[in-house]
PDB file of C-alpha atoms in Angstrom:
ATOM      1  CA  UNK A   9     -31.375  -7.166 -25.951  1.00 74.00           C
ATOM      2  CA  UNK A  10     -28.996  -9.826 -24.401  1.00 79.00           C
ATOM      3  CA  UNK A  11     -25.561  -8.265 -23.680  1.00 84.00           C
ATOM      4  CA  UNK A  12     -22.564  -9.749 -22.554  1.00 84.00           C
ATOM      5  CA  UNK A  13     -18.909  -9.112 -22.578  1.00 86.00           C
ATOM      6  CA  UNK A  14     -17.163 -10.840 -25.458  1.00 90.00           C
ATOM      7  CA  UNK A  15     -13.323 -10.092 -25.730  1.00 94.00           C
ATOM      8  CA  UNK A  16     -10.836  -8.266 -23.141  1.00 94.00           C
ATOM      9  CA  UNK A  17      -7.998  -6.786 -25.048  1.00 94.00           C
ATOM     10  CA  UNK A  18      -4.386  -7.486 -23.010  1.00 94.00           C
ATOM     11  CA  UNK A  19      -1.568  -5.152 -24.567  1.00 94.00           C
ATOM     12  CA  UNK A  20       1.253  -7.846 -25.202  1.00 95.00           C
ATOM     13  CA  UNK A  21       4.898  -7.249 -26.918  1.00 94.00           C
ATOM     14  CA  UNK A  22       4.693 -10.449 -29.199  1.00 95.00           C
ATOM     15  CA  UNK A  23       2.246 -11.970 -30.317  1.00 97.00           C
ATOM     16  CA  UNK A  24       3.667 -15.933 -30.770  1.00 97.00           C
ATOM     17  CA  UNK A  25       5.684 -15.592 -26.851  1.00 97.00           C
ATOM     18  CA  UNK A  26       1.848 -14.114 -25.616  1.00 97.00           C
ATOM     19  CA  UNK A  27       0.110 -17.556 -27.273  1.00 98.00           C
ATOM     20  CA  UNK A  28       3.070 -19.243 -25.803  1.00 97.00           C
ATOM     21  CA  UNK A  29       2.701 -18.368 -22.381  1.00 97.00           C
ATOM     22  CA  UNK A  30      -1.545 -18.260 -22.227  1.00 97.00           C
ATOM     23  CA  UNK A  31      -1.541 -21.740 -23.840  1.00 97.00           C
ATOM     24  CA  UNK A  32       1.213 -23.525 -22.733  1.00 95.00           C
ATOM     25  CA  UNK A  33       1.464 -22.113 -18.821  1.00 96.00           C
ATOM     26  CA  UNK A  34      -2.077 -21.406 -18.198  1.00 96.00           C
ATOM     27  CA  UNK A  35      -3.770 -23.819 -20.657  1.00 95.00           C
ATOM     28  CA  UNK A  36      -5.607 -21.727 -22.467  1.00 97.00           C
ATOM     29  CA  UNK A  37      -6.739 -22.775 -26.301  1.00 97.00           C
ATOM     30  CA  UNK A  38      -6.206 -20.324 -29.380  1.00 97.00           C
ATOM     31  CA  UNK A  39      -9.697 -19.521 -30.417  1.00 97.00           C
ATOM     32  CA  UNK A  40      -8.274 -17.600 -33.151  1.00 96.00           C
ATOM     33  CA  UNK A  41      -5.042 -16.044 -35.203  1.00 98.00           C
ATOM     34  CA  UNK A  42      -5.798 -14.268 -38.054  1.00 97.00           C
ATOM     35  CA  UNK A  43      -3.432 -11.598 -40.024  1.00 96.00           C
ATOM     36  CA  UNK A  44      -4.792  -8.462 -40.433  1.00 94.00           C
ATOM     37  CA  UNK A  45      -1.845  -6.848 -42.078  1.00 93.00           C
ATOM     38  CA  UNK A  46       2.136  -7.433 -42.605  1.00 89.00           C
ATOM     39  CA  UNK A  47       2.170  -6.211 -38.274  1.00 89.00           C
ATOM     40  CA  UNK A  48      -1.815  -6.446 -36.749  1.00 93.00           C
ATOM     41  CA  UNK A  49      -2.948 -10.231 -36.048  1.00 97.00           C
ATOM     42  CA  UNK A  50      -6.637 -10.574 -34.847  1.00 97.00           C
ATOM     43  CA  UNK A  51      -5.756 -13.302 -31.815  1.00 98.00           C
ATOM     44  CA  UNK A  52      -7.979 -14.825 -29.376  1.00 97.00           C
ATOM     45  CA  UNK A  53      -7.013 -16.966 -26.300  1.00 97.00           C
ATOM     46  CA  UNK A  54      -9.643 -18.154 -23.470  1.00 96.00           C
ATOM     47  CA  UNK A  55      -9.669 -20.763 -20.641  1.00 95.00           C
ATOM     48  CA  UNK A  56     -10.840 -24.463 -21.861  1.00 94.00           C
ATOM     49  CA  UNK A  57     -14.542 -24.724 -22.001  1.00 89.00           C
ATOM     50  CA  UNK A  58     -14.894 -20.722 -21.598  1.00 89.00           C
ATOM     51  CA  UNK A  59     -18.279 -19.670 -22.962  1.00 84.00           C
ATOM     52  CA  UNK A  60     -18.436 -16.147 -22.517  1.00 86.00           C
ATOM     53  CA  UNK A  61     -15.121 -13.488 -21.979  1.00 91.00           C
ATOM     54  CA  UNK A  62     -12.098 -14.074 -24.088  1.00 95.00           C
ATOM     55  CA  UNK A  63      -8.474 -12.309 -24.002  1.00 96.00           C
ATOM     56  CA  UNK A  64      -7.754 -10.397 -27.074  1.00 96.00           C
ATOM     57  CA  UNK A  65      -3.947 -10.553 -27.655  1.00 96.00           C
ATOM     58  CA  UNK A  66      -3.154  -6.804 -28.859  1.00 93.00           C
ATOM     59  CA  UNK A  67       0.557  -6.275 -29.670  1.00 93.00           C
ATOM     60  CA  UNK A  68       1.883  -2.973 -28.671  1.00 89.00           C
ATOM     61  CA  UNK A  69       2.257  -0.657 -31.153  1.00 85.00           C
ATOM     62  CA  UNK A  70       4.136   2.443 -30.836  1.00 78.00           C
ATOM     63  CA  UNK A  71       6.210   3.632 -27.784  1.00 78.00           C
ATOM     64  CA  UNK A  72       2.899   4.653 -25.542  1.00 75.00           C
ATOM     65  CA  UNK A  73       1.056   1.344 -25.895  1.00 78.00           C
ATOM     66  CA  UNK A  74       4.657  -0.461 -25.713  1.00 76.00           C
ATOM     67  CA  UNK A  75       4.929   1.013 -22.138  1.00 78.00           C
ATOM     68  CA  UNK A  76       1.771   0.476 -20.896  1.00 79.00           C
ATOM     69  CA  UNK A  77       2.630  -3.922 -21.515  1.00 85.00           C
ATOM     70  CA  UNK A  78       2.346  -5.773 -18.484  1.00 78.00           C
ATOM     71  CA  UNK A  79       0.894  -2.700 -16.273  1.00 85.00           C
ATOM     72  CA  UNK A  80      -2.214  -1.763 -18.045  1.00 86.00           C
ATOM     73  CA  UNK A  81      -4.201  -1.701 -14.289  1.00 87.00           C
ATOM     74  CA  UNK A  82      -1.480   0.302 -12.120  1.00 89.00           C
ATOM     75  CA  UNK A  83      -0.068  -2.804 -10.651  1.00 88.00           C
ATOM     76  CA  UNK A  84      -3.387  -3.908  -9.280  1.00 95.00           C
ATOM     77  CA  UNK A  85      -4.583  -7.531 -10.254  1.00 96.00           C
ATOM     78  CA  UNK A  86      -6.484  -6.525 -13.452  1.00 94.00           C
ATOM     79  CA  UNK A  87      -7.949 -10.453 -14.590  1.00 95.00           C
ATOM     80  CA  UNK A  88      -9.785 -13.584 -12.566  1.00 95.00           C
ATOM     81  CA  UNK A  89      -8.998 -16.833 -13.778  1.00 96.00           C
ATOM     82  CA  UNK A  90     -11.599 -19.131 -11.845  1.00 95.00           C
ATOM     83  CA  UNK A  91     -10.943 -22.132 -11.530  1.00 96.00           C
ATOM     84  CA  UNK A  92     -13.094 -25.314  -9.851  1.00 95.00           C
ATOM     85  CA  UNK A  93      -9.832 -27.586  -8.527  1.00 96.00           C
ATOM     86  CA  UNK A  94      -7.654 -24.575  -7.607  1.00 97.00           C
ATOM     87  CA  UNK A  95      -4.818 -27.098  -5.876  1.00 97.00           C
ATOM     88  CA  UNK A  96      -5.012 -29.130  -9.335  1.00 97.00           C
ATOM     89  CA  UNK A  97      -4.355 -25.550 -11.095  1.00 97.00           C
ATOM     90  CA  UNK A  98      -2.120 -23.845  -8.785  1.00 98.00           C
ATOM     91  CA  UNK A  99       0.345 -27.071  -8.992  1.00 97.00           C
ATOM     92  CA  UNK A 100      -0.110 -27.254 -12.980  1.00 96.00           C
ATOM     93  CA  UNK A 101       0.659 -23.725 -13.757  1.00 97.00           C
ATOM     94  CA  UNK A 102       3.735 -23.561 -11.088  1.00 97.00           C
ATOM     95  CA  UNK A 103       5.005 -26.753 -12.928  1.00 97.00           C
ATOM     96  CA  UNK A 104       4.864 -24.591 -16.295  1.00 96.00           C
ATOM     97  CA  UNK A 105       7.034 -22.003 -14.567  1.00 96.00           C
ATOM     98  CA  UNK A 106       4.070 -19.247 -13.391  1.00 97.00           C
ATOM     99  CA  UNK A 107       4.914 -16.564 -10.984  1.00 96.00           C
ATOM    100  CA  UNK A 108       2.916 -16.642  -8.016  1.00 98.00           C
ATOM    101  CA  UNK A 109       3.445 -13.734  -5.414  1.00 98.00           C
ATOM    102  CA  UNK A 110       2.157 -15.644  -2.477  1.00 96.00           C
ATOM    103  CA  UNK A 111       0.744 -18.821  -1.110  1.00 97.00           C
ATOM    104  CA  UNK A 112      -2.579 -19.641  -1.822  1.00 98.00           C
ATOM    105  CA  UNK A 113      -4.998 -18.092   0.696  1.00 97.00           C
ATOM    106  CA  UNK A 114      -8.505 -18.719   1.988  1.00 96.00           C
ATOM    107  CA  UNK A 115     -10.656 -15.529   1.806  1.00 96.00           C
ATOM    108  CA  UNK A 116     -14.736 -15.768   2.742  1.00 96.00           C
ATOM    109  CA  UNK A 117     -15.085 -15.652  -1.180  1.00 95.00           C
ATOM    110  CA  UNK A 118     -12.693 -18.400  -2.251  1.00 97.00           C
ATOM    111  CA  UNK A 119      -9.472 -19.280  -2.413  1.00 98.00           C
ATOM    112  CA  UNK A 120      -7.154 -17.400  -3.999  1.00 98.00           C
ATOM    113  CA  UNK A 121      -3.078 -16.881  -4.908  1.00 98.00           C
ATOM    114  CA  UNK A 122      -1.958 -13.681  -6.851  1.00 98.00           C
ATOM    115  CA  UNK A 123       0.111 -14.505  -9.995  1.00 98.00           C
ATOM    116  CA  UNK A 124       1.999 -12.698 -12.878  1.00 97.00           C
ATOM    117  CA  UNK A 125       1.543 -13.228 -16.711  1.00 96.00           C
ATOM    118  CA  UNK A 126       4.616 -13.330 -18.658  1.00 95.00           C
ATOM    119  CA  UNK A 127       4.545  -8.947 -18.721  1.00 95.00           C
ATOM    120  CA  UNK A 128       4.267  -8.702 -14.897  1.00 94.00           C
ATOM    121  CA  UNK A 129       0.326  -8.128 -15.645  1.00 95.00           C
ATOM    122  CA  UNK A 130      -1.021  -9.193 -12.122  1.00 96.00           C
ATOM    123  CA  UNK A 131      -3.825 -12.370 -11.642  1.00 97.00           C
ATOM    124  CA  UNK A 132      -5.926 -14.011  -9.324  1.00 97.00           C
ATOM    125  CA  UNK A 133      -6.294 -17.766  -9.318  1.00 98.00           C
ATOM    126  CA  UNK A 134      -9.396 -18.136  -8.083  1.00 97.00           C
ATOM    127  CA  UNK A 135     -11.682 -20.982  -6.824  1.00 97.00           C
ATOM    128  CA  UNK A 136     -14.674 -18.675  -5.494  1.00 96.00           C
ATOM    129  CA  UNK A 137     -16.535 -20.418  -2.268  1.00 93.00           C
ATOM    130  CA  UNK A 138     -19.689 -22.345  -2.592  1.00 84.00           C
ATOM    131  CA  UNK A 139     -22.434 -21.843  -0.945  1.00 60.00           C
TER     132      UNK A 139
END
């Protein structure tokens, strides 16, 4: 058996300001939007090019899930985005309005700059370091 991970699920408020943000600020595409019912969509969002792990946008339902949205890691950074031409990235996504915490640093695994989603759900920007 081959296994893999497939889809992370990312508790969001709204579905349409979640594809929004993912697409438009970090330049992801919408693999997929599909109604399940009059409230549940089915919607998938992943980094150009991205041939394994996707984000699976799940909106909030009830008040316990609704309070977990944009601290569903304990305000740790929860999600990697790697990318190889982090200055290219960094610049695009702070253009598109993206919260970063901090400067980018250099760390012996890559370069890095923590930033927030559109909940406050913390990132790394990541270029890792090549051998």
């Amino acid at each position: 058996m081959v296994a893999r991970l497939g889809l992370v699920a990312l508790v969001v408020r709204d579905y349409d300001e979640a594809i929004a943000f993912y697409r438009d600020a970090l330049g992801f595409e919408l693999l997929e939007d599909t109604r399940i019912d009059a409230e549940k969509r089915w919607v998938v969002v992943a980094p150009p090019g991205a041939r394994e792990t996707a984000l699976l946008l799940a909106k909030a339902a009830g008040d316990a899930r609704g309070a977990r949205v944009g601290d569903q890691t304990g305000g740790r950074v929860g999600w990697f985005l790697y990318t190889d031409a982090f200055d290219r990235d960094y610049a695009r996504m702070r253009a598109a309005g993206v919260v970063f915490e901090e400067p980018p640093r250099h760390e012996p695994y890559g370069t890095v700059a923590v930033f927030q989603d559109l909940y406050g759900n913390r990132w790394d920007l990541l270029q890792p370091r090549t051998s």
